[in-house]
């Protein structure tokens, strides 16, 4: 039995009944921006300065775009990391960066929790490079936690229930469509930014999905996901429809407009945004029989669902590429991952009784999709950073940019490793500079 991570299960307020995926359906006063990218503080990490992103070979991408979208589960592309795939991961990372940069983090502002820019200027004013994409829909998420009445006596930012969480963008540039080999639709989500989103994150127990598509696996277990993430995806109120309904409505429009041409749906996010991206991908493939390939590019995402949920994702053809930093604690929560197989070794002190209690508490999760595992410790100037910095989007983008393969984790050590390999092979000493 292999055991990993412990759940935090905390519900300070009275929460509603477990939300269902249906066909209809106190921190400090300064919120935390997990992006930590600023053109003044970190110009070398800004898309504006072009230090990361370079266009991949257009012919290679156009001819093999389905492989880069994961049709073969990225077999042979992750270790060593294919340069075209690297470029694509970084390109989708910039859409997540735009979601962070467009969000109003200023708790003293009357527009806190909204998007600072219009659709037409969102990508350009986010200071990222020309993308060829046009944002067509703003997305909002609503917290489903029932707040006590006294909360209204506090600052308004504490009780912000609905906030801007991302956007849908469609590739409209003919040259970019030709380079990609298809028209691509991006759904991008930011990470946690408001008080109530933090509280939803802490609702770590699994809850059953309920939709019009049977989701019971061969063992009789149903698909289950983290309660707080599902609440944020399915909750709505009188002034704001649910994120689920907004995603379904816009994807329906996209399929109607572009369904007769080569099309891909790429859903990307960081942290909480990675969890919402996974739920959105499941929802799209469950409710649109004519959906094009759906791919999730996840940066630093927490665990989302159980083994049955993973099976349902795979059955529906949803492809997920999880970019994971081994030193990022968020990727190790919530819950436990317990794998039972003939090769499993029982950890000392952990009995079947413990496992049974964990299962009864609905805390047994499963890792989803394919994993690209990186490590801050392998990057000299990141290894001495704060624990929190291991989760920042800027860290993930830099690690992807520098990663070569498991035998040579970062480009800075590539020449040394190749030199040692050459020396061992030829019996000569080679100095690589």
Short mmCIF file of N, CA and C in Angstrom, two decimals, residues 227-337:
data_model
loop_
_atom_site.label_atom_id
_atom_site.label_comp_id
_atom_site.label_asym_id
_atom_site.label_seq_id
_atom_site.Cartn_x
_atom_site.Cartn_y
_atom_site.Cartn_z
N UNK A 227 -15.27 18.23 -2.75
CA UNK A 227 -16.52 18.95 -2.52
C UNK A 227 -16.41 20.43 -2.86
N UNK A 228 -15.34 21.07 -2.40
CA UNK A 228 -15.19 22.51 -2.63
C UNK A 228 -15.03 22.88 -4.09
N UNK A 229 -14.26 22.09 -4.82
CA UNK A 229 -14.07 22.38 -6.25
C UNK A 229 -15.39 22.24 -7.01
N UNK A 230 -16.13 21.19 -6.68
CA UNK A 230 -17.41 20.98 -7.34
C UNK A 230 -18.39 22.10 -7.00
N UNK A 231 -18.35 22.56 -5.76
CA UNK A 231 -19.21 23.66 -5.35
C UNK A 231 -18.92 24.92 -6.17
N UNK A 232 -17.65 25.24 -6.33
CA UNK A 232 -17.28 26.42 -7.12
C UNK A 232 -17.69 26.27 -8.58
N UNK A 233 -17.68 25.05 -9.08
CA UNK A 233 -18.02 24.83 -10.48
C UNK A 233 -19.53 24.85 -10.72
N UNK A 234 -20.31 24.37 -9.75
CA UNK A 234 -21.74 24.20 -9.99
C UNK A 234 -22.62 25.25 -9.31
N UNK A 235 -22.08 26.02 -8.38
CA UNK A 235 -22.91 26.97 -7.64
C UNK A 235 -23.18 28.23 -8.45
N UNK A 236 -24.36 28.78 -8.25
CA UNK A 236 -24.74 30.04 -8.86
C UNK A 236 -25.70 30.76 -7.94
N UNK A 237 -26.06 31.99 -8.28
CA UNK A 237 -27.06 32.72 -7.50
C UNK A 237 -27.89 33.59 -8.44
N UNK A 238 -28.75 34.41 -7.87
CA UNK A 238 -29.67 35.21 -8.67
C UNK A 238 -28.95 36.18 -9.60
N UNK A 239 -27.79 36.63 -9.18
CA UNK A 239 -27.07 37.63 -9.98
C UNK A 239 -25.99 37.04 -10.87
N UNK A 240 -25.65 35.78 -10.66
CA UNK A 240 -24.56 35.17 -11.44
C UNK A 240 -24.84 33.69 -11.67
N UNK A 241 -24.94 33.26 -12.92
CA UNK A 241 -25.13 31.83 -13.18
C UNK A 241 -23.88 31.04 -12.79
N UNK A 242 -24.01 29.76 -12.70
CA UNK A 242 -22.87 28.92 -12.32
C UNK A 242 -21.81 28.91 -13.41
N UNK A 243 -20.59 28.62 -12.99
CA UNK A 243 -19.50 28.46 -13.94
C UNK A 243 -19.83 27.33 -14.91
N UNK A 244 -20.43 26.28 -14.41
CA UNK A 244 -20.82 25.15 -15.25
C UNK A 244 -21.73 25.60 -16.39
N UNK A 245 -22.76 26.38 -16.09
CA UNK A 245 -23.69 26.81 -17.13
C UNK A 245 -23.03 27.75 -18.12
N UNK A 246 -22.11 28.58 -17.65
CA UNK A 246 -21.40 29.49 -18.56
C UNK A 246 -20.49 28.72 -19.51
N UNK A 247 -19.78 27.72 -18.98
CA UNK A 247 -18.91 26.91 -19.82
C UNK A 247 -19.73 26.16 -20.87
N UNK A 248 -20.81 25.52 -20.44
CA UNK A 248 -21.64 24.76 -21.37
C UNK A 248 -22.22 25.67 -22.46
N UNK A 249 -22.71 26.82 -22.07
CA UNK A 249 -23.32 27.74 -23.03
C UNK A 249 -22.31 28.20 -24.08
N UNK A 250 -21.11 28.55 -23.62
CA UNK A 250 -20.12 29.08 -24.57
C UNK A 250 -19.55 27.97 -25.45
N UNK A 251 -19.31 26.81 -24.90
CA UNK A 251 -18.81 25.71 -25.72
C UNK A 251 -19.85 25.33 -26.76
N UNK A 252 -21.11 25.36 -26.38
CA UNK A 252 -22.17 25.09 -27.35
C UNK A 252 -22.13 26.07 -28.52
N UNK A 253 -21.90 27.34 -28.23
CA UNK A 253 -21.79 28.35 -29.28
C UNK A 253 -20.58 28.08 -30.18
N UNK A 254 -19.47 27.72 -29.53
CA UNK A 254 -18.24 27.46 -30.29
C UNK A 254 -18.43 26.29 -31.24
N UNK A 255 -19.03 25.22 -30.76
CA UNK A 255 -19.24 24.05 -31.60
C UNK A 255 -20.19 24.36 -32.75
N UNK A 256 -21.16 25.19 -32.50
CA UNK A 256 -22.09 25.57 -33.56
C UNK A 256 -21.40 26.41 -34.63
N UNK A 257 -20.49 27.26 -34.19
CA UNK A 257 -19.81 28.17 -35.12
C UNK A 257 -18.68 27.51 -35.88
N UNK A 258 -17.93 26.60 -35.21
CA UNK A 258 -16.70 26.08 -35.81
C UNK A 258 -16.67 24.55 -35.88
N UNK A 259 -17.78 23.90 -35.62
CA UNK A 259 -17.80 22.45 -35.55
C UNK A 259 -17.51 21.73 -36.84
N UNK A 260 -17.55 22.44 -37.96
CA UNK A 260 -17.33 21.79 -39.25
C UNK A 260 -15.88 21.92 -39.72
N UNK A 261 -14.98 22.35 -38.84
CA UNK A 261 -13.56 22.47 -39.21
C UNK A 261 -12.70 21.82 -38.14
N UNK A 262 -11.43 21.53 -38.43
CA UNK A 262 -10.55 20.95 -37.41
C UNK A 262 -10.51 21.86 -36.19
N UNK A 263 -10.79 21.29 -35.02
CA UNK A 263 -10.98 22.09 -33.82
C UNK A 263 -10.43 21.35 -32.61
N UNK A 264 -9.89 22.08 -31.66
CA UNK A 264 -9.44 21.50 -30.39
C UNK A 264 -9.89 22.40 -29.25
N UNK A 265 -10.16 21.78 -28.10
CA UNK A 265 -10.47 22.51 -26.88
C UNK A 265 -9.35 22.26 -25.89
N UNK A 266 -8.66 23.32 -25.49
CA UNK A 266 -7.57 23.21 -24.53
C UNK A 266 -7.94 23.99 -23.29
N UNK A 267 -8.04 23.30 -22.18
CA UNK A 267 -8.46 23.92 -20.92
C UNK A 267 -7.25 23.93 -19.99
N UNK A 268 -6.89 25.09 -19.52
CA UNK A 268 -5.65 25.22 -18.76
C UNK A 268 -5.86 26.06 -17.52
N UNK A 269 -5.09 25.77 -16.49
CA UNK A 269 -5.22 26.52 -15.25
C UNK A 269 -4.11 26.19 -14.28
N UNK A 270 -3.97 27.03 -13.28
CA UNK A 270 -2.95 26.86 -12.25
C UNK A 270 -3.64 26.76 -10.89
N UNK A 271 -3.19 25.79 -10.06
CA UNK A 271 -3.69 25.63 -8.71
C UNK A 271 -5.19 25.32 -8.73
N UNK A 272 -6.01 26.12 -8.07
CA UNK A 272 -7.46 25.92 -8.13
C UNK A 272 -7.94 25.90 -9.58
N UNK A 273 -7.33 26.74 -10.42
CA UNK A 273 -7.70 26.78 -11.83
C UNK A 273 -7.47 25.46 -12.53
N UNK A 274 -6.46 24.70 -12.09
CA UNK A 274 -6.21 23.38 -12.67
C UNK A 274 -7.34 22.42 -12.30
N UNK A 275 -7.84 22.52 -11.07
CA UNK A 275 -8.96 21.67 -10.66
C UNK A 275 -10.23 22.03 -11.44
N UNK A 276 -10.50 23.32 -11.60
CA UNK A 276 -11.67 23.74 -12.37
C UNK A 276 -11.54 23.32 -13.83
N UNK A 277 -10.32 23.36 -14.36
CA UNK A 277 -10.10 22.93 -15.74
C UNK A 277 -10.45 21.46 -15.91
N UNK A 278 -10.09 20.64 -14.92
CA UNK A 278 -10.39 19.21 -14.98
C UNK A 278 -11.90 18.96 -14.94
N UNK A 279 -12.60 19.67 -14.06
CA UNK A 279 -14.05 19.51 -13.97
C UNK A 279 -14.73 19.98 -15.25
N UNK A 280 -14.24 21.08 -15.82
CA UNK A 280 -14.83 21.59 -17.05
C UNK A 280 -14.63 20.60 -18.20
N UNK A 281 -13.45 19.99 -18.28
CA UNK A 281 -13.18 19.01 -19.33
C UNK A 281 -14.11 17.81 -19.20
N UNK A 282 -14.27 17.31 -17.97
CA UNK A 282 -15.19 16.19 -17.73
C UNK A 282 -16.60 16.58 -18.16
N UNK A 283 -17.02 17.76 -17.78
CA UNK A 283 -18.37 18.23 -18.07
C UNK A 283 -18.62 18.35 -19.57
N UNK A 284 -17.65 18.90 -20.28
CA UNK A 284 -17.80 19.07 -21.74
C UNK A 284 -17.91 17.72 -22.44
N UNK A 285 -17.03 16.81 -22.09
CA UNK A 285 -17.07 15.49 -22.74
C UNK A 285 -18.29 14.68 -22.32
N UNK A 286 -18.88 15.00 -21.19
CA UNK A 286 -20.06 14.28 -20.73
C UNK A 286 -21.34 14.79 -21.39
N UNK A 287 -21.32 16.04 -21.84
CA UNK A 287 -22.55 16.67 -22.29
C UNK A 287 -22.56 17.06 -23.76
N UNK A 288 -21.43 16.92 -24.45
CA UNK A 288 -21.38 17.22 -25.88
C UNK A 288 -20.86 15.99 -26.61
N UNK A 289 -21.78 15.27 -27.24
CA UNK A 289 -21.37 14.07 -27.96
C UNK A 289 -20.51 14.36 -29.16
N UNK A 290 -20.58 15.59 -29.66
CA UNK A 290 -19.81 15.98 -30.85
C UNK A 290 -18.59 16.81 -30.48
N UNK A 291 -18.16 16.71 -29.23
CA UNK A 291 -17.03 17.53 -28.79
C UNK A 291 -15.75 17.13 -29.52
N UNK A 292 -14.93 18.12 -29.91
CA UNK A 292 -13.62 17.83 -30.49
C UNK A 292 -12.67 17.34 -29.40
N UNK A 293 -11.41 17.04 -29.72
CA UNK A 293 -10.46 16.62 -28.67
C UNK A 293 -10.39 17.64 -27.54
N UNK A 294 -10.52 17.15 -26.32
CA UNK A 294 -10.47 18.01 -25.13
C UNK A 294 -9.21 17.68 -24.35
N UNK A 295 -8.37 18.68 -24.13
CA UNK A 295 -7.09 18.49 -23.45
C UNK A 295 -6.97 19.46 -22.29
N UNK A 296 -6.47 18.96 -21.16
CA UNK A 296 -6.21 19.79 -19.99
C UNK A 296 -4.71 19.93 -19.82
N UNK A 297 -4.24 21.18 -19.71
CA UNK A 297 -2.85 21.46 -19.36
C UNK A 297 -2.89 22.08 -17.96
N UNK A 298 -2.44 21.30 -16.97
CA UNK A 298 -2.60 21.65 -15.57
C UNK A 298 -1.26 22.03 -14.94
N UNK A 299 -1.21 23.22 -14.32
CA UNK A 299 0.01 23.68 -13.64
C UNK A 299 -0.22 23.68 -12.13
N UNK A 300 0.52 22.86 -11.40
CA UNK A 300 0.46 22.88 -9.94
C UNK A 300 -0.92 22.63 -9.39
N UNK A 301 -1.63 21.68 -9.96
CA UNK A 301 -2.99 21.42 -9.53
C UNK A 301 -3.06 20.48 -8.34
N UNK A 302 -4.04 20.67 -7.46
CA UNK A 302 -4.29 19.71 -6.38
C UNK A 302 -4.98 18.47 -6.93
N UNK A 303 -5.14 17.46 -6.09
CA UNK A 303 -5.92 16.29 -6.49
C UNK A 303 -7.39 16.69 -6.63
N UNK A 304 -8.10 16.01 -7.53
CA UNK A 304 -9.46 16.42 -7.84
C UNK A 304 -10.49 15.33 -7.54
N UNK A 305 -10.20 14.08 -7.92
CA UNK A 305 -11.22 13.05 -7.78
C UNK A 305 -10.64 11.68 -7.46
N UNK A 306 -11.53 10.69 -7.41
CA UNK A 306 -11.14 9.33 -7.05
C UNK A 306 -10.83 8.48 -8.28
N UNK A 307 -10.58 7.21 -8.03
CA UNK A 307 -10.22 6.29 -9.11
C UNK A 307 -11.33 6.19 -10.15
N UNK A 308 -12.58 6.16 -9.71
CA UNK A 308 -13.70 6.07 -10.65
C UNK A 308 -13.79 7.31 -11.53
N UNK A 309 -13.49 8.46 -10.95
CA UNK A 309 -13.48 9.70 -11.73
C UNK A 309 -12.40 9.63 -12.80
N UNK A 310 -11.24 9.11 -12.42
CA UNK A 310 -10.16 8.95 -13.41
C UNK A 310 -10.60 8.02 -14.54
N UNK A 311 -11.25 6.93 -14.20
CA UNK A 311 -11.72 5.99 -15.22
C UNK A 311 -12.72 6.64 -16.16
N UNK A 312 -13.60 7.46 -15.61
CA UNK A 312 -14.59 8.13 -16.45
C UNK A 312 -13.94 9.14 -17.39
N UNK A 313 -12.94 9.85 -16.91
CA UNK A 313 -12.20 10.77 -17.77
C UNK A 313 -11.54 10.03 -18.93
N UNK A 314 -10.90 8.92 -18.60
CA UNK A 314 -10.24 8.14 -19.64
C UNK A 314 -11.23 7.55 -20.62
N UNK A 315 -12.36 7.07 -20.11
CA UNK A 315 -13.39 6.49 -20.97
C UNK A 315 -13.93 7.51 -21.96
N UNK A 316 -14.04 8.76 -21.52
CA UNK A 316 -14.57 9.81 -22.38
C UNK A 316 -13.50 10.41 -23.30
N UNK A 317 -12.27 9.97 -23.15
CA UNK A 317 -11.21 10.44 -24.04
C UNK A 317 -10.59 11.76 -23.64
N UNK A 318 -10.84 12.21 -22.42
CA UNK A 318 -10.24 13.46 -21.95
C UNK A 318 -8.75 13.24 -21.67
N UNK A 319 -7.93 14.10 -22.23
CA UNK A 319 -6.48 13.99 -22.05
C UNK A 319 -6.01 15.07 -21.08
N UNK A 320 -5.26 14.63 -20.08
CA UNK A 320 -4.78 15.56 -19.04
C UNK A 320 -3.27 15.45 -18.91
N UNK A 321 -2.61 16.58 -19.02
CA UNK A 321 -1.17 16.65 -18.77
C UNK A 321 -0.97 17.51 -17.53
N UNK A 322 -0.54 16.85 -16.45
CA UNK A 322 -0.30 17.54 -15.19
C UNK A 322 1.17 17.90 -15.06
N UNK A 323 1.46 19.20 -14.97
CA UNK A 323 2.83 19.64 -14.71
C UNK A 323 2.96 19.80 -13.21
N UNK A 324 3.86 19.00 -12.61
CA UNK A 324 3.96 18.90 -11.15
C UNK A 324 5.37 19.23 -10.70
N UNK A 325 5.48 20.09 -9.72
CA UNK A 325 6.75 20.37 -9.07
C UNK A 325 6.81 19.49 -7.82
N UNK A 326 7.80 18.61 -7.74
CA UNK A 326 7.92 17.69 -6.60
C UNK A 326 7.98 18.41 -5.27
N UNK A 327 8.40 19.67 -5.29
CA UNK A 327 8.56 20.44 -4.06
C UNK A 327 7.34 21.30 -3.74
N UNK A 328 6.28 21.14 -4.51
CA UNK A 328 5.06 21.91 -4.33
C UNK A 328 4.06 21.11 -3.49
N UNK A 329 3.76 21.59 -2.30
CA UNK A 329 2.87 20.86 -1.40
C UNK A 329 1.44 20.78 -1.92
N UNK A 330 1.03 21.76 -2.70
CA UNK A 330 -0.36 21.79 -3.18
C UNK A 330 -0.67 20.56 -4.04
N UNK A 331 0.31 20.05 -4.76
CA UNK A 331 0.09 18.89 -5.62
C UNK A 331 -0.03 17.59 -4.82
N UNK A 332 0.21 17.66 -3.52
CA UNK A 332 0.15 16.47 -2.67
C UNK A 332 -1.12 16.43 -1.82
N UNK A 333 -2.02 17.36 -2.04
CA UNK A 333 -3.28 17.41 -1.29
C UNK A 333 -4.42 17.63 -2.29
N UNK A 334 -5.66 17.38 -1.88
CA UNK A 334 -6.10 16.87 -0.58
C UNK A 334 -6.06 15.35 -0.55
N UNK A 335 -6.29 14.81 0.61
CA UNK A 335 -6.52 13.38 0.75
C UNK A 335 -5.30 12.49 0.64
N UNK A 336 -5.57 11.23 0.42
CA UNK A 336 -4.58 10.18 0.29
C UNK A 336 -4.67 9.56 -1.10
N UNK A 337 -3.56 9.05 -1.57
CA UNK A 337 -3.54 8.18 -2.75
C UNK A 337 -3.08 6.82 -2.26
#
